[in-house]
Tab-separated table of C-alpha atoms in Angstrom:
chain	number	residue	atom	x	y	z
A	1	MET	CA	1.220	3.039	-138.976
A	2	SER	CA	1.959	6.224	-137.096
A	3	ASP	CA	2.730	9.754	-139.049
A	4	PRO	CA	5.851	11.007	-137.503
A	5	ILE	CA	4.166	14.871	-138.101
A	6	PHE	CA	1.817	13.847	-135.162
A	7	PHE	CA	3.558	11.120	-133.219
A	8	ALA	CA	7.155	11.156	-132.298
A	9	ALA	CA	9.273	8.308	-133.858
A	10	ALA	CA	8.966	5.217	-131.837
A	11	THR	CA	11.722	4.248	-129.661
A	12	GLY	CA	11.825	0.783	-130.985
A	13	LEU	CA	11.809	-2.448	-128.932
A	14	THR	CA	13.755	-5.772	-129.137
A	15	LEU	CA	11.938	-8.972	-129.822
A	16	ALA	CA	12.798	-10.077	-126.293
A	17	GLU	CA	11.618	-6.855	-124.676
A	18	ILE	CA	8.542	-7.484	-126.971
A	19	ALA	CA	7.867	-11.112	-125.950
A	20	ALA	CA	8.487	-10.220	-122.167
A	21	ALA	CA	6.061	-7.372	-122.255
A	22	ALA	CA	3.463	-9.562	-124.018
A	23	GLY	CA	4.136	-12.473	-121.452
A	24	THR	CA	5.031	-14.982	-124.295
A	25	GLY	CA	8.094	-17.221	-125.179
A	26	LEU	CA	10.368	-16.730	-128.039
A	27	PRO	CA	9.974	-19.395	-130.942
A	28	GLU	CA	13.054	-21.570	-131.240
A	29	GLY	CA	15.744	-19.859	-133.613
A	30	ALA	CA	14.294	-16.402	-133.046
A	31	ASP	CA	16.875	-13.383	-132.465
A	32	PRO	CA	15.986	-11.834	-129.159
A	33	ASP	CA	17.969	-8.823	-130.198
A	34	ARG	CA	16.385	-8.069	-133.411
A	35	ARG	CA	15.074	-4.725	-133.016
A	36	PHE	CA	11.423	-3.446	-134.444
A	37	GLY	CA	10.954	0.188	-134.864
A	38	GLY	CA	7.168	0.763	-134.751
A	39	ALA	CA	3.620	-0.917	-134.971
A	40	ALA	CA	1.232	-1.138	-137.938
A	41	SER	CA	-1.722	-3.058	-139.370
A	42	LEU	CA	-1.272	-6.670	-140.935
A	43	GLU	CA	-1.782	-5.064	-144.485
A	44	SER	CA	0.675	-2.211	-144.190
A	45	ALA	CA	3.232	-3.738	-141.789
A	46	GLY	CA	6.946	-4.186	-142.801
A	47	PRO	CA	9.855	-6.355	-141.743
A	48	ASP	CA	10.408	-3.922	-138.959
A	49	HIS	CA	6.784	-3.618	-137.568
A	50	LEU	CA	4.928	-5.057	-134.809
A	51	ALA	CA	1.414	-6.202	-135.790
A	52	TYR	CA	-1.442	-8.236	-133.892
A	53	MET	CA	-4.339	-10.591	-135.327
A	54	ASP	CA	-7.056	-11.938	-133.020
A	55	ASN	CA	-10.040	-12.268	-135.512
A	56	ALA	CA	-10.963	-14.866	-138.121
A	57	ARG	CA	-11.819	-12.142	-140.476
A	58	TYR	CA	-8.578	-11.143	-141.104
A	59	GLY	CA	-7.134	-14.508	-141.637
A	60	ASP	CA	-6.197	-13.868	-145.077
A	61	ALA	CA	-4.505	-10.378	-144.098
A	62	LEU	CA	-2.456	-12.587	-141.771
A	63	ALA	CA	-1.417	-14.864	-144.238
A	64	ALA	CA	-0.322	-12.341	-146.646
A	65	THR	CA	1.333	-9.937	-143.976
A	66	ARG	CA	4.869	-8.960	-144.170
A	67	ALA	CA	5.138	-7.857	-140.625
A	68	GLY	CA	8.263	-8.920	-138.748
A	69	VAL	CA	6.639	-9.980	-135.595
A	70	CYS	CA	2.845	-10.568	-135.017
A	71	LEU	CA	0.995	-11.467	-131.523
A	72	VAL	CA	-1.391	-14.022	-132.388
A	73	SER	CA	-3.907	-16.081	-130.498
A	74	PRO	CA	-3.031	-19.824	-130.359
A	75	ARG	CA	-5.728	-20.948	-133.255
A	76	PHE	CA	-4.227	-18.574	-135.826
A	77	ALA	CA	-0.435	-19.203	-134.943
A	78	ALA	CA	-0.047	-21.778	-137.882
A	79	ARG	CA	-1.080	-19.017	-140.385
A	80	CYS	CA	1.671	-16.691	-140.074
A	81	PRO	CA	4.045	-16.509	-142.798
A	82	ALA	CA	7.418	-17.993	-142.587
A	83	GLY	CA	9.094	-14.689	-142.432
A	84	THR	CA	7.006	-13.361	-139.359
A	85	VAL	CA	7.869	-14.306	-135.846
A	86	ALA	CA	4.543	-15.259	-134.391
A	87	LEU	CA	4.057	-14.756	-130.456
A	88	VAL	CA	1.260	-16.664	-129.087
A	89	SER	CA	-0.975	-14.734	-126.801
A	90	ARG	CA	-4.265	-15.384	-125.094
A	91	ASP	CA	-5.237	-11.814	-125.426
A	92	PRO	CA	-3.076	-10.269	-128.581
A	93	TYR	CA	-5.143	-7.155	-128.646
A	94	ARG	CA	-4.378	-6.124	-124.950
A	95	ALA	CA	-0.631	-7.323	-125.259
A	96	TYR	CA	-0.566	-4.963	-128.602
A	97	ALA	CA	-2.147	-1.982	-126.732
A	98	ALA	CA	0.538	-2.336	-123.911
A	99	LEU	CA	3.501	-2.334	-126.579
A	100	LEU	CA	2.054	0.432	-128.543
A	101	GLY	CA	1.925	2.417	-125.444
A	102	ARG	CA	5.510	1.701	-124.832
A	103	LEU	CA	6.260	2.716	-128.601
A	104	HIS	CA	4.295	5.884	-128.486
A	105	PRO	CA	3.918	6.964	-125.015
A	106	ASP	CA	2.968	10.770	-126.163
A	107	ALA	CA	-0.278	8.922	-127.678
A	108	LEU	CA	-1.483	7.816	-124.223
A	109	ARG	CA	-3.024	11.026	-123.191
A	110	PRO	CA	-3.298	14.481	-124.896
A	111	GLY	CA	-0.769	17.162	-124.378
A	112	SER	CA	-0.173	20.930	-124.749
A	113	GLN	CA	-1.628	22.106	-128.260
A	114	PHE	CA	0.696	25.134	-128.052
A	115	ALA	CA	4.047	23.034	-127.017
A	116	VAL	CA	4.578	25.053	-123.713
A	117	ARG	CA	5.264	24.110	-120.311
A	118	GLY	CA	3.690	26.311	-117.392
A	119	VAL	CA	1.117	29.108	-117.827
A	120	ALA	CA	1.309	30.228	-121.600
A	121	SER	CA	0.909	33.943	-122.346
A	122	GLY	CA	-2.841	34.455	-123.273
A	123	ALA	CA	-3.990	32.196	-120.530
A	124	HIS	CA	-6.107	33.791	-117.665
A	125	VAL	CA	-5.385	32.471	-114.194
A	126	HIS	CA	-7.386	34.099	-111.256
A	127	PRO	CA	-4.692	34.915	-108.415
A	128	GLU	CA	-6.619	32.802	-106.127
A	129	ALA	CA	-6.375	29.748	-107.982
A	130	ARG	CA	-3.737	27.228	-106.983
A	131	LEU	CA	-1.431	25.225	-109.263
A	132	GLU	CA	1.159	22.901	-108.226
A	133	ASP	CA	4.531	22.929	-109.905
A	134	GLY	CA	4.314	21.253	-113.531
A	135	VAL	CA	1.065	22.365	-114.580
A	136	THR	CA	0.747	23.214	-118.245
A	137	VAL	CA	-1.982	25.883	-119.254
A	138	ASP	CA	-2.387	26.424	-122.815
A	139	PRO	CA	-3.493	29.994	-124.310
A	140	GLY	CA	-6.820	31.024	-124.105
A	141	ALA	CA	-7.748	28.989	-120.990
A	142	VAL	CA	-9.576	30.439	-117.941
A	143	ILE	CA	-9.110	29.275	-114.453
A	144	GLY	CA	-11.396	30.730	-111.838
A	145	PRO	CA	-10.653	31.749	-108.234
A	146	GLY	CA	-10.203	29.089	-105.808
A	147	ALA	CA	-9.712	26.303	-108.396
A	148	GLU	CA	-6.976	23.812	-107.507
A	149	ILE	CA	-4.917	21.693	-110.144
A	150	GLY	CA	-2.279	18.980	-109.569
A	151	ALA	CA	1.025	18.500	-110.878
A	152	GLY	CA	1.568	17.281	-114.319
A	153	THR	CA	-2.034	18.238	-115.385
A	154	VAL	CA	-2.421	19.923	-119.004
A	155	ILE	CA	-5.098	22.501	-119.293
A	156	GLY	CA	-5.911	22.835	-123.159
A	157	PRO	CA	-6.503	26.038	-124.879
A	158	ASN	CA	-9.933	27.789	-124.258
A	159	ALA	CA	-10.764	25.559	-121.469
A	160	VAL	CA	-12.759	27.098	-118.758
A	161	ILE	CA	-12.053	25.752	-115.108
A	162	GLY	CA	-14.814	27.179	-112.988
A	163	PRO	CA	-14.384	28.720	-109.456
A	164	GLY	CA	-13.566	25.877	-106.828
A	165	VAL	CA	-12.967	23.129	-109.205
A	166	ARG	CA	-10.487	20.562	-108.346
A	167	ILE	CA	-8.660	18.630	-110.593
A	168	GLY	CA	-5.814	15.988	-109.597
A	169	ARG	CA	-2.380	15.155	-110.973
A	170	ASP	CA	-1.368	14.124	-114.398
A	171	CYS	CA	-4.945	14.871	-116.000
A	172	ALA	CA	-5.551	16.076	-119.471
A	173	ILE	CA	-8.205	18.718	-119.921
A	174	GLY	CA	-8.947	19.143	-123.795
A	175	ALA	CA	-9.389	22.307	-125.697
A	176	GLY	CA	-12.706	23.998	-125.164
A	177	THR	CA	-13.879	21.905	-122.172
A	178	THR	CA	-15.682	23.607	-119.365
A	179	LEU	CA	-15.680	22.414	-115.681
A	180	SER	CA	-17.822	23.699	-112.993
A	181	HIS	CA	-18.994	22.479	-109.603
A	182	ALA	CA	-16.667	19.360	-110.262
A	183	LEU	CA	-13.834	17.200	-108.186
A	184	LEU	CA	-11.677	15.138	-110.389
A	185	GLY	CA	-9.099	12.722	-109.312
A	186	ASN	CA	-5.854	11.678	-110.782
A	187	ARG	CA	-5.088	10.576	-114.389
A	188	VAL	CA	-8.557	11.801	-115.908
A	189	ILE	CA	-8.899	12.406	-119.564
A	190	LEU	CA	-11.455	14.941	-120.807
A	191	HIS	CA	-11.623	15.111	-124.495
A	192	PRO	CA	-12.223	18.486	-126.505
A	193	GLY	CA	-15.655	20.181	-125.917
A	194	ALA	CA	-16.549	18.056	-122.799
A	195	ARG	CA	-19.034	19.545	-120.518
A	196	LEU	CA	-18.909	18.826	-116.980
A	197	GLY	CA	-21.135	20.478	-114.086
A	198	GLN	CA	-23.486	22.497	-115.985
A	199	ASP	CA	-27.160	22.622	-114.430
A	200	GLY	CA	-29.060	19.246	-114.673
A	201	PHE	CA	-32.384	19.488	-116.503
A	202	GLY	CA	-34.923	19.943	-113.498
A	203	PHE	CA	-38.111	21.806	-113.626
A	204	ALA	CA	-41.291	21.599	-111.381
A	205	MET	CA	-43.832	21.268	-114.047
A	206	GLY	CA	-47.034	23.430	-114.357
A	207	VAL	CA	-48.707	26.106	-116.241
A	208	THR	CA	-45.308	27.639	-115.754
A	209	HIS	CA	-42.232	25.468	-115.302
A	210	LEU	CA	-40.403	26.231	-112.134
A	211	LYS	CA	-36.538	25.746	-112.028
A	212	VAL	CA	-35.286	23.505	-109.623
A	213	PRO	CA	-31.908	24.682	-108.451
A	214	GLN	CA	-29.030	22.236	-109.057
A	215	VAL	CA	-27.039	22.240	-105.962
A	216	GLY	CA	-24.942	18.894	-106.341
A	217	ARG	CA	-21.598	18.382	-108.017
A	218	VAL	CA	-19.840	15.984	-110.557
A	219	ILE	CA	-17.294	13.711	-108.692
A	220	VAL	CA	-14.933	12.008	-111.392
A	221	GLN	CA	-12.797	9.426	-109.797
A	222	ASP	CA	-9.121	8.315	-110.823
A	223	ASP	CA	-8.643	7.153	-114.341
A	224	VAL	CA	-11.911	8.039	-116.124
A	225	GLU	CA	-11.712	8.974	-119.688
A	226	ILE	CA	-14.501	11.224	-121.064
A	227	GLY	CA	-14.812	11.510	-124.638
A	228	ALA	CA	-15.371	14.621	-127.162
A	229	ASN	CA	-18.487	16.624	-126.792
A	230	THR	CA	-19.908	14.542	-123.844
A	231	THR	CA	-21.939	16.119	-121.242
A	232	VAL	CA	-22.056	15.379	-117.471
A	233	ASP	CA	-24.755	17.252	-115.533
A	234	ARG	CA	-24.142	18.212	-111.792
A	235	GLY	CA	-26.432	16.628	-109.196
A	236	ALA	CA	-29.542	18.140	-107.782
A	237	SER	CA	-30.440	16.272	-104.653
A	238	ARG	CA	-27.122	14.097	-104.821
A	239	ASP	CA	-23.943	14.310	-106.613
A	240	THR	CA	-23.382	12.913	-110.065
A	241	VAL	CA	-20.452	10.394	-109.880
A	242	ILE	CA	-18.246	8.681	-112.437
A	243	GLY	CA	-16.515	5.787	-110.832
A	244	GLU	CA	-12.593	4.787	-111.024
A	245	GLY	CA	-11.529	3.605	-114.520
A	246	THR	CA	-14.706	3.941	-116.213
A	247	LYS	CA	-14.423	4.760	-120.146
A	248	ILE	CA	-17.021	7.180	-121.903
A	249	ASP	CA	-17.172	7.471	-125.579
A	250	ASN	CA	-17.888	10.873	-127.393
A	251	LEU	CA	-21.434	12.459	-127.594
A	252	VAL	CA	-22.757	10.876	-124.556
A	253	GLN	CA	-25.244	12.624	-122.084
A	254	ILE	CA	-25.338	11.546	-118.372
A	255	ALA	CA	-28.103	13.496	-116.349
A	256	HIS	CA	-28.324	14.986	-112.948
A	257	ASN	CA	-27.779	12.402	-110.010
A	258	VAL	CA	-26.608	9.686	-112.055
A	259	VAL	CA	-24.134	7.293	-110.420
A	260	ILE	CA	-21.831	5.218	-112.606
A	261	GLY	CA	-19.690	2.357	-110.916
A	262	ARG	CA	-16.000	1.500	-111.434
A	263	HIS	CA	-14.682	0.521	-114.696
A	264	CYS	CA	-18.037	0.709	-116.893
A	265	VAL	CA	-17.639	1.193	-120.639
A	266	ILE	CA	-20.191	3.619	-122.208
A	267	VAL	CA	-20.180	3.956	-125.995
A	268	SER	CA	-20.962	6.942	-128.200
A	269	GLY	CA	-24.641	8.186	-128.388
A	270	VAL	CA	-25.889	6.843	-124.898
A	271	GLY	CA	-28.212	9.028	-122.924
A	272	ILE	CA	-28.653	8.293	-119.156
A	273	SER	CA	-31.653	10.018	-117.313
A	274	GLY	CA	-31.531	11.395	-114.052
A	275	SER	CA	-31.096	9.492	-110.721
A	276	THR	CA	-29.985	6.149	-112.343
A	277	THR	CA	-27.291	4.037	-111.123
A	278	LEU	CA	-24.814	1.827	-112.806
A	279	GLU	CA	-22.897	-0.731	-110.779
A	280	ASP	CA	-19.449	-1.821	-111.519
A	281	TYR	CA	-18.399	-3.149	-114.982
A	282	VAL	CA	-21.608	-2.302	-116.831
A	283	VAL	CA	-21.373	-2.112	-120.509
A	284	LEU	CA	-23.804	0.281	-122.584
A	285	GLY	CA	-23.553	-0.321	-126.353
A	286	GLY	CA	-23.975	2.638	-128.714
A	287	GLN	CA	-27.182	4.678	-128.700
A	288	VAL	CA	-28.679	2.934	-125.645
A	289	GLY	CA	-31.223	5.175	-123.847
A	290	VAL	CA	-31.973	4.633	-120.284
A	291	VAL	CA	-34.932	6.061	-118.303
A	292	GLY	CA	-34.418	7.689	-115.024
A	293	HIS	CA	-34.481	6.061	-111.417
A	294	LEU	CA	-33.286	2.671	-112.574
A	295	ARG	CA	-30.543	0.471	-111.435
A	296	ILE	CA	-28.487	-1.776	-113.769
A	297	GLY	CA	-26.566	-4.573	-112.108
A	298	ARG	CA	-22.859	-5.240	-111.633
A	299	GLY	CA	-21.546	-6.616	-115.019
A	300	ALA	CA	-24.778	-6.226	-117.103
A	301	GLN	CA	-24.480	-5.694	-120.754
A	302	ILE	CA	-26.723	-3.641	-122.807
A	303	ALA	CA	-26.890	-4.306	-126.811
A	304	GLY	CA	-26.474	-0.989	-128.857
A	305	SER	CA	-29.762	0.873	-129.750
A	306	SER	CA	-31.657	-0.663	-126.768
A	307	ASN	CA	-34.021	1.362	-124.566
A	308	VAL	CA	-33.975	0.280	-120.981
A	309	ASN	CA	-37.190	1.040	-119.031
A	310	ARG	CA	-36.815	-1.297	-115.956
A	311	ASP	CA	-33.950	-2.436	-113.802
A	312	VAL	CA	-31.681	-4.798	-115.089
A	313	PRO	CA	-30.265	-7.920	-112.854
A	314	PRO	CA	-26.497	-8.046	-112.297
A	315	GLY	CA	-24.479	-10.002	-115.184
A	316	SER	CA	-27.285	-9.941	-117.502
A	317	ARG	CA	-27.326	-9.534	-121.215
A	318	TRP	CA	-30.147	-7.306	-122.462
A	319	GLY	CA	-31.190	-5.775	-125.888
A	320	GLY	CA	-34.092	-4.543	-127.808
A	321	THR	CA	-36.948	-1.755	-127.270
A	322	PRO	CA	-38.112	-2.156	-124.646
A	323	ALA	CA	-34.837	-4.159	-123.362
A	324	LYS	CA	-35.285	-7.601	-122.325
A	325	PRO	CA	-33.095	-10.541	-121.852
A	326	VAL	CA	-31.261	-11.243	-125.107
A	327	ARG	CA	-32.682	-14.855	-125.375
A	328	ALA	CA	-36.323	-13.376	-125.278
A	329	TRP	CA	-35.246	-10.451	-127.403
A	330	PHE	CA	-33.783	-12.829	-130.466
A	331	ARG	CA	-36.971	-15.117	-129.914
A	332	GLU	CA	-39.132	-12.029	-130.388
A	333	LEU	CA	-37.231	-11.093	-133.441
A	334	THR	CA	-37.144	-14.554	-135.166
A	335	THR	CA	-40.940	-14.552	-134.418
A	336	LEU	CA	-41.692	-11.358	-136.392
A	337	ALA	CA	-39.321	-12.423	-139.160
A	338	ARG	CA	-41.301	-15.715	-139.655
A	339	LEU	CA	-44.710	-13.955	-139.201
A	340	ALA	CA	-43.502	-11.335	-141.891
A	341	GLU	CA	-42.356	-14.387	-144.181
A	342	ARG	CA	-45.712	-15.885	-143.837
A	343	SER	CA	-47.586	-12.636	-144.651
A	344	VAL	CA	-45.679	-12.202	-147.720
A	345	LYS	CA	-46.131	-15.766	-148.920
A	346	ASP	CA	-49.777	-15.639	-148.109
A	347	THR	CA	-50.235	-12.328	-150.088
A	348	ALA	CA	-48.289	-13.769	-153.065
A	349	ASP	CA	-50.598	-16.846	-152.834
A	350	ASP	CA	-53.800	-14.638	-152.931
A	351	ASP	CA	-52.427	-12.876	-155.928
A	352	ALA	CA	-51.832	-16.038	-157.923
């Protein structure tokens, strides 16, 4: 349930509007003009709230909910209480997300932290920077010479936009972020503390370690979201690229020359070493480590806490350390568990 201190009161939607947005029909006898003022969890929802359910773990919560309307998958629809309108959807969570965006559009991307429009007093914008109409710059932000920022973009407090950086339209650059040697597309979201475009970690090793100049860029395509305190190093011999629609969680390290395809998902704690390529639609679970100069094929999924040290074929599911196809990984875990049980039993027999 949203707090009106942090999010503006929901505009409200009628049952007919909710059903239309979710792509569902209305149950017989339901009032299409009934209005709902917000969304909430199954446990906390009241009669004027929208909720959703698509996981068997929450079956009891669904049966006890007081929500006025619930988006639910077909197999759980019968568990909705009599007082709750069940809207049956193949993907309740996705439908709920779309409706929540309509109820609270201000939660879709960060806004000004100082409630200003235009360039705030206390921001430092170089006279050679170019800002389109409609750019918001919060106090303490620094925008360097030759930087270009598109209309509708918000630059948070104490963000630093380096010389020549280009940022597209309708972006959100969080508080304390730093960008250098970077080109960003439209509708990019960088959460607070993200670092893009700093040196990659490159040294010619020897008795003394000779620094390798990092002369590439970071290129971030449209609709990318990058979490708080994530770092994306600029390229050395080629650009570091984040493909369209990719979503990256907090505390991720992306090294120099990494190329990430479109619509990938990278969860918190991941580290990707230099010159590795992820093709489109790759998913990396939390705390995955990827060594350098590898290719992870289109649509591959890597289980959390795995270590990838060789190329991964497209469409495959791998896990473990070192990572391997999940069936082989599960067989390995089962075998080890059986050996351990046998060892414990043999020890107990010897003691007896």
